[in-house]
Amino acid sequence: MKILTSLSLGLCLALSACGSSFKQPTPDGFVKLKNQHHYDYRAVTADGLVYSVKEISDAAKGDTAFWAKAVENKMRIQAGYALIKKQQVTTTSGLEGTQIQFGFDRGKTPHLYYVTLFTKSDSIFVIESGGTKDLMEAHSSDLERALQSFRVN
């Protein structure tokens, strides 16, 4: 998860100020965490599965395709994550974005890490979820509903 924090913080610093102009209902089985300095929203299950949102303002310098490729390159080349899948996603409010799914092993335990990117106006929204493969699969419906219910104000 250090890579997750580095990526969010790096994108934030590169693009200037961070704010919060979205609505994200807390997924079923998760508890919203307070005072998360590197995230605008973060929730966790009792077993450690994480779901977070970061808004990065002043992102007019790149569209969703640009940022998706940047994230993919960073995670694959620099962090050694395996690319599992890259797909277009649309929320129930009609917001279109790109989800990139990565896999990695921590010891003998497989983990999954998903990054979903949306751009709107001059902001990019980075939604991350990650944990063991078993937990990600067990909560896949909750994570999908949470992503579908994400809204930009």
Coordinates of N, CA and C in Angstrom, one line a residue:
M1 N 0.8 -1.2 0.0 CA 0.0 0.0 0.0 C 0.9 1.3 0.0
K2 N 2.2 1.1 0.2 CA 3.1 2.3 0.2 C 3.0 2.9 -1.2
I3 N 3.0 2.0 -2.2 CA 2.9 2.5 -3.6 C 1.7 3.3 -3.9
L4 N 0.6 2.8 -3.3 CA -0.7 3.5 -3.4 C -0.6 4.9 -2.9
T5 N -0.1 5.0 -1.7 CA 0.1 6.4 -1.1 C 1.0 7.2 -1.9
S6 N 2.2 6.7 -2.4 CA 3.1 7.4 -3.2 C 2.5 7.9 -4.5
L7 N 1.7 7.0 -5.1 CA 1.1 7.4 -6.4 C 0.1 8.5 -6.1
S8 N -0.7 8.4 -5.2 CA -1.7 9.5 -4.9 C -1.0 10.8 -4.5
L9 N -0.1 10.7 -3.6 CA 0.6 11.9 -3.2 C 1.4 12.5 -4.3
G10 N 2.1 11.7 -5.1 CA 2.9 12.2 -6.3 C 2.0 12.9 -7.3
L11 N 0.8 12.3 -7.6 CA -0.1 12.9 -8.5 C -0.6 14.2 -8.0
C12 N -0.9 14.2 -6.7 CA -1.4 15.4 -6.0 C -0.4 16.6 -6.1
L13 N 0.9 16.3 -5.7 CA 1.9 17.3 -5.7 C 2.2 17.8 -7.1
A14 N 2.2 16.9 -8.1 CA 2.4 17.2 -9.5 C 1.4 18.2 -10.1
L15 N 0.2 18.0 -9.6 CA -0.9 18.7 -10.2 C -1.4 19.9 -9.4
S16 N -0.8 20.2 -8.2 CA -1.2 21.3 -7.4 C -2.2 21.0 -6.3
A17 N -3.1 21.8 -6.1 CA -4.0 21.7 -4.9 C -5.0 20.6 -5.0
C18 N -5.3 20.0 -3.9 CA -6.3 18.9 -3.8 C -7.6 19.4 -3.1
G19 N -8.7 19.0 -3.5 CA -10.0 19.4 -3.0 C -10.9 18.3 -2.8
S20 N -12.2 18.6 -2.7 CA -13.2 17.5 -2.6 C -14.5 18.1 -3.1
S21 N -14.9 17.6 -4.3 CA -16.2 18.0 -4.9 C -17.0 16.8 -5.4
F22 N -17.0 15.7 -4.6 CA -17.6 14.5 -5.1 C -18.4 13.9 -3.9
K23 N -19.3 12.9 -4.2 CA -20.0 12.2 -3.2 C -19.7 10.7 -3.4
Q24 N -19.3 10.1 -2.3 CA -19.0 8.6 -2.3 C -19.6 8.0 -1.2
P25 N -20.7 7.2 -1.4 CA -21.3 6.5 -0.3 C -20.4 5.4 0.2
T26 N -20.4 5.1 1.5 CA -19.5 4.1 2.0 C -20.0 2.7 1.6
P27 N -19.1 1.9 1.0 CA -19.6 0.5 0.6 C -20.1 -0.3 1.8
D28 N -21.0 -1.2 1.5 CA -21.5 -2.2 2.5 C -20.3 -2.9 3.1
G29 N -20.3 -3.1 4.4 CA -19.2 -3.8 5.1 C -17.9 -3.0 5.4
F30 N -17.9 -1.7 5.0 CA -16.8 -0.8 5.2 C -17.1 0.2 6.2
V31 N -16.1 0.8 6.9 CA -16.2 1.9 7.8 C -15.4 3.0 7.2
K32 N -16.0 4.2 7.2 CA -15.3 5.4 6.7 C -14.3 5.8 7.7
L33 N -13.1 6.1 7.3 CA -12.0 6.6 8.2 C -12.0 8.1 8.1
K34 N -11.6 8.7 9.3 CA -11.5 10.2 9.3 C -10.1 10.6 9.4
N35 N -9.8 11.8 9.0 CA -8.5 12.4 9.1 C -7.4 11.6 8.3
Q36 N -7.8 11.4 7.0 CA -6.9 10.7 6.1 C -6.2 11.7 5.3
H37 N -5.0 12.0 5.6 CA -4.3 13.2 5.1 C -4.0 13.0 3.6
H38 N -3.8 11.8 3.1 CA -3.4 11.6 1.7 C -4.6 11.3 0.8
Y39 N -5.8 11.2 1.4 CA -7.0 10.9 0.7 C -8.2 11.8 1.1
D40 N -9.1 12.0 0.1 CA -10.3 12.8 0.4 C -11.4 12.0 1.0
Y41 N -11.3 10.7 0.7 CA -12.2 9.7 1.3 C -11.5 8.4 1.4
R42 N -11.7 7.7 2.5 CA -11.1 6.4 2.7 C -11.9 5.5 3.6
A43 N -12.2 4.3 3.2 CA -12.9 3.3 4.0 C -12.2 2.0 4.0
V44 N -12.5 1.2 5.1 CA -11.8 -0.1 5.2 C -12.7 -1.1 5.8
T45 N -12.5 -2.4 5.5 CA -13.2 -3.4 6.2 C -12.5 -3.9 7.4
A46 N -13.1 -4.7 8.2 CA -12.4 -5.2 9.4 C -11.2 -6.1 9.1
D47 N -11.3 -6.7 7.9 CA -10.2 -7.5 7.4 C -9.1 -6.8 6.7
G48 N -9.2 -5.5 6.5 CA -8.2 -4.7 5.9 C -8.3 -4.3 4.4
L49 N -9.4 -4.7 3.8 CA -9.7 -4.2 2.4 C -9.9 -2.7 2.4
V50 N -9.3 -2.0 1.5 CA -9.3 -0.6 1.5 C -10.0 -0.1 0.2
Y51 N -10.8 1.0 0.3 CA -11.4 1.7 -0.8 C -11.2 3.2 -0.5
S52 N -10.6 3.9 -1.5 CA -10.3 5.3 -1.3 C -10.5 6.2 -2.5
V53 N -10.7 7.5 -2.3 CA -10.9 8.4 -3.4 C -10.0 9.6 -3.1
K54 N -9.4 10.1 -4.2 CA -8.5 11.3 -4.1 C -8.9 12.2 -5.3
E55 N -9.2 13.4 -5.0 CA -9.4 14.4 -6.0 C -8.2 15.2 -6.2
I56 N -7.8 15.4 -7.5 CA -6.6 16.2 -7.8 C -7.1 17.3 -8.7
S57 N -7.0 18.5 -8.2 CA -7.5 19.7 -8.9 C -6.4 20.1 -10.0
D58 N -6.9 20.9 -10.9 CA -6.0 21.5 -12.0 C -5.4 20.4 -12.8
A59 N -6.2 19.4 -13.2 CA -5.6 18.3 -14.0 C -5.9 18.5 -15.5
A60 N -6.2 19.7 -15.9 CA -6.5 20.0 -17.3 C -5.4 19.6 -18.3
K61 N -4.2 19.3 -17.7 CA -3.0 19.0 -18.5 C -3.1 17.6 -19.2
G62 N -4.0 16.8 -18.7 CA -4.1 15.4 -19.3 C -5.5 14.9 -19.2
D63 N -5.9 14.1 -20.1 CA -7.3 13.5 -20.1 C -7.2 12.1 -19.4
T64 N -8.3 11.4 -19.3 CA -8.3 10.1 -18.6 C -7.3 9.1 -19.2
A65 N -7.2 9.1 -20.6 CA -6.3 8.2 -21.3 C -4.9 8.4 -20.9
F66 N -4.5 9.7 -20.8 CA -3.2 10.1 -20.4 C -2.8 9.6 -19.0
W67 N -3.7 9.9 -18.1 CA -3.5 9.5 -16.7 C -3.5 8.0 -16.5
A68 N -4.4 7.3 -17.2 CA -4.4 5.8 -17.1 C -3.1 5.2 -17.6
K69 N -2.5 5.7 -18.7 CA -1.2 5.2 -19.1 C -0.1 5.6 -18.2
A70 N -0.2 6.8 -17.5 CA 0.8 7.1 -16.6 C 0.8 6.2 -15.3
V71 N -0.4 5.9 -14.9 CA -0.6 5.0 -13.7 C -0.1 3.6 -14.1
E72 N -0.5 3.1 -15.3 CA -0.1 1.8 -15.7 C 1.4 1.7 -15.8
N73 N 2.0 2.7 -16.4 CA 3.5 2.7 -16.5 C 4.2 2.6 -15.1
K74 N 3.7 3.5 -14.2 CA 4.3 3.6 -12.9 C 4.1 2.2 -12.1
M75 N 2.9 1.7 -12.2 CA 2.7 0.4 -11.4 C 3.4 -0.8 -12.0
R76 N 3.4 -0.8 -13.3 CA 4.1 -2.0 -14.0 C 5.6 -1.9 -14.0
I77 N 6.1 -0.8 -14.5 CA 7.5 -0.6 -14.7 C 8.3 -0.3 -13.4
Q78 N 7.8 0.6 -12.6 CA 8.5 1.0 -11.4 C 8.2 0.2 -10.2
A79 N 6.9 -0.2 -10.1 CA 6.5 -1.0 -8.9 C 6.4 -2.5 -9.1
G80 N 6.5 -3.0 -10.3 CA 6.5 -4.4 -10.6 C 5.2 -5.1 -10.5
Y81 N 4.1 -4.4 -10.5 CA 2.7 -5.0 -10.5 C 2.4 -5.6 -11.9
A82 N 1.6 -6.6 -11.9 CA 1.2 -7.3 -13.2 C -0.1 -6.6 -13.6
L83 N -0.2 -6.2 -14.8 CA -1.5 -5.7 -15.4 C -2.4 -6.9 -15.6
I84 N -3.6 -6.9 -15.0 CA -4.5 -7.9 -15.2 C -5.6 -7.5 -16.3
K85 N -6.1 -6.3 -16.2 CA -7.1 -5.9 -17.0 C -7.2 -4.4 -17.1
K86 N -7.6 -3.8 -18.2 CA -7.9 -2.4 -18.3 C -9.2 -2.3 -19.1
Q87 N -10.1 -1.5 -18.4 CA -11.5 -1.4 -19.0 C -12.1 -0.1 -18.8
Q88 N -13.0 0.3 -19.7 CA -13.8 1.5 -19.6 C -14.9 1.2 -18.6
V89 N -15.2 2.2 -17.7 CA -16.3 2.1 -16.8 C -17.2 3.3 -16.9
T90 N -18.5 3.2 -16.5 CA -19.4 4.3 -16.5 C -20.2 4.2 -15.2
T91 N -20.3 5.3 -14.4 CA -21.1 5.3 -13.2 C -22.5 5.5 -13.5
T92 N -23.4 5.3 -12.5 CA -24.8 5.4 -12.8 C -25.2 6.9 -13.1
S93 N -24.3 7.8 -12.8 CA -24.6 9.2 -13.1 C -24.0 9.6 -14.5
G94 N -23.4 8.6 -15.2 CA -22.9 8.8 -16.6 C -21.5 9.2 -16.7
L95 N -20.8 9.3 -15.6 CA -19.4 9.7 -15.6 C -18.6 8.5 -16.2
E96 N -17.8 8.8 -17.2 CA -17.0 7.8 -17.9 C -15.5 7.8 -17.4
G97 N -14.9 6.7 -17.3 CA -13.5 6.6 -16.8 C -12.9 5.3 -17.2
T98 N -11.7 5.1 -16.7 CA -10.9 3.9 -17.0 C -10.5 3.2 -15.7
Q99 N -10.7 1.9 -15.6 CA -10.2 1.1 -14.5 C -9.1 0.2 -14.9
I100 N -8.0 0.2 -14.1 CA -6.9 -0.6 -14.4 C -6.7 -1.5 -13.2
Q101 N -6.7 -2.8 -13.5 CA -6.6 -3.8 -12.4 C -5.2 -4.5 -12.5
F102 N -4.6 -4.5 -11.3 CA -3.2 -5.0 -11.1 C -3.3 -6.2 -10.1
G103 N -2.3 -7.0 -10.2 CA -2.1 -8.1 -9.3 C -0.6 -8.1 -8.8
F104 N -0.4 -8.6 -7.6 CA 0.9 -8.7 -7.1 C 0.9 -9.7 -5.9
D105 N 2.0 -10.3 -5.6 CA 2.0 -11.3 -4.5 C 2.8 -10.7 -3.4
R106 N 2.3 -10.8 -2.2 CA 3.0 -10.4 -1.0 C 3.3 -11.7 -0.3
G107 N 4.5 -12.2 -0.3 CA 4.9 -13.5 0.2 C 4.2 -14.5 -0.8
K108 N 3.4 -15.4 -0.2 CA 2.7 -16.4 -1.0 C 1.2 -16.0 -1.2
T109 N 0.8 -14.8 -0.7 CA -0.5 -14.4 -0.8 C -0.8 -13.4 -2.0
P110 N -1.7 -13.8 -2.9 CA -1.9 -12.9 -4.0 C -2.8 -11.7 -3.6
H111 N -2.5 -10.6 -4.1 CA -3.3 -9.3 -3.8 C -3.7 -8.7 -5.2
L112 N -4.8 -8.0 -5.1 CA -5.3 -7.2 -6.2 C -5.4 -5.7 -5.8
Y113 N -5.1 -4.9 -6.8 CA -5.1 -3.5 -6.6 C -5.8 -2.8 -7.9
Y114 N -6.9 -2.1 -7.7 CA -7.6 -1.5 -8.8 C -7.5 0.0 -8.7
V115 N -7.2 0.6 -9.8 CA -7.2 2.1 -9.9 C -8.2 2.5 -10.9
T116 N -9.2 3.4 -10.5 CA -10.2 3.9 -11.5 C -10.0 5.4 -11.6
L117 N -9.9 5.9 -12.8 CA -9.7 7.3 -13.0 C -10.8 7.9 -13.8
F118 N -11.3 9.1 -13.3 CA -12.3 9.9 -13.9 C -11.7 11.3 -14.1
T119 N -11.9 12.0 -15.2 CA -11.6 13.4 -15.3 C -12.9 14.1 -15.6
K120 N -13.0 15.3 -14.9 CA -14.1 16.2 -15.1 C -13.7 17.6 -14.9
S121 N -14.0 18.4 -15.8 CA -13.5 19.8 -15.8 C -12.0 19.8 -15.6
D122 N -11.5 20.4 -14.6 CA -10.1 20.5 -14.4 C -9.6 19.6 -13.2
S123 N -10.4 18.5 -12.9 CA -10.0 17.6 -11.8 C -9.9 16.2 -12.3
I124 N -9.0 15.4 -11.7 CA -9.0 14.0 -11.9 C -9.3 13.4 -10.5
F125 N -10.1 12.3 -10.6 CA -10.6 11.6 -9.5 C -9.9 10.2 -9.5
V126 N -9.2 9.8 -8.5 CA -8.5 8.6 -8.4 C -9.2 7.7 -7.4
I127 N -9.8 6.6 -7.8 CA -10.4 5.7 -6.9 C -9.6 4.4 -6.8
E128 N -9.2 4.1 -5.6 CA -8.3 2.9 -5.4 C -9.0 1.9 -4.5
S129 N -8.8 0.6 -4.8 CA -9.3 -0.4 -3.9 C -8.2 -1.5 -4.0
G130 N -8.0 -2.1 -2.8 CA -6.9 -3.1 -2.8 C -7.0 -4.0 -1.5
G131 N -6.4 -5.2 -1.7 CA -6.4 -6.1 -0.6 C -6.0 -7.5 -1.1
T132 N -6.2 -8.5 -0.3 CA -5.9 -9.8 -0.8 C -6.9 -10.2 -1.9
K133 N -6.5 -11.1 -2.7 CA -7.3 -11.5 -3.8 C -8.6 -12.1 -3.3
D134 N -8.5 -12.9 -2.2 CA -9.7 -13.5 -1.6 C -10.7 -12.4 -1.1
L135 N -10.2 -11.4 -0.5 CA -11.1 -10.3 0.0 C -11.6 -9.5 -1.1
M136 N -10.8 -9.1 -2.1 CA -11.3 -8.4 -3.3 C -12.4 -9.1 -4.0
E137 N -12.3 -10.4 -4.1 CA -13.3 -11.2 -4.8 C -14.6 -11.3 -3.9
A138 N -14.4 -11.5 -2.6 CA -15.5 -11.6 -1.7 C -16.3 -10.3 -1.7
H139 N -15.7 -9.2 -1.8 CA -16.4 -7.9 -1.8 C -16.5 -7.3 -3.1
S140 N -16.4 -8.0 -4.2 CA -16.5 -7.5 -5.5 C -17.8 -6.7 -5.8
S141 N -18.9 -7.3 -5.3 CA -20.2 -6.6 -5.5 C -20.3 -5.3 -4.8
D142 N -19.8 -5.3 -3.6 CA -19.8 -4.0 -2.8 C -18.9 -3.0 -3.4
L143 N -17.7 -3.4 -3.9 CA -16.8 -2.5 -4.6 C -17.4 -1.9 -5.9
E144 N -18.1 -2.8 -6.6 CA -18.7 -2.4 -7.9 C -19.9 -1.4 -7.6
R145 N -20.7 -1.7 -6.6 CA -21.8 -0.7 -6.2 C -21.2 0.6 -5.8
A146 N -20.1 0.6 -5.0 CA -19.5 1.8 -4.6 C -19.0 2.7 -5.7
L147 N -18.3 2.0 -6.7 CA -17.8 2.7 -7.9 C -19.0 3.2 -8.7
Q148 N -20.0 2.4 -8.9 CA -21.2 2.9 -9.6 C -21.9 4.1 -9.0
S149 N -21.8 4.2 -7.7 CA -22.5 5.3 -7.0 C -21.7 6.5 -6.8
F150 N -20.4 6.5 -7.3 CA -19.6 7.7 -7.2 C -20.1 8.8 -8.0
R151 N -20.2 10.0 -7.5 CA -20.8 11.2 -8.2 C -19.9 12.4 -8.0
V152 N -19.7 13.2 -9.1 CA -19.1 14.4 -9.0 C -20.1 15.5 -8.9
N153 N -19.9 16.4 -8.0 CA -20.9 17.5 -7.8 C -20.9 18.5 -8.9

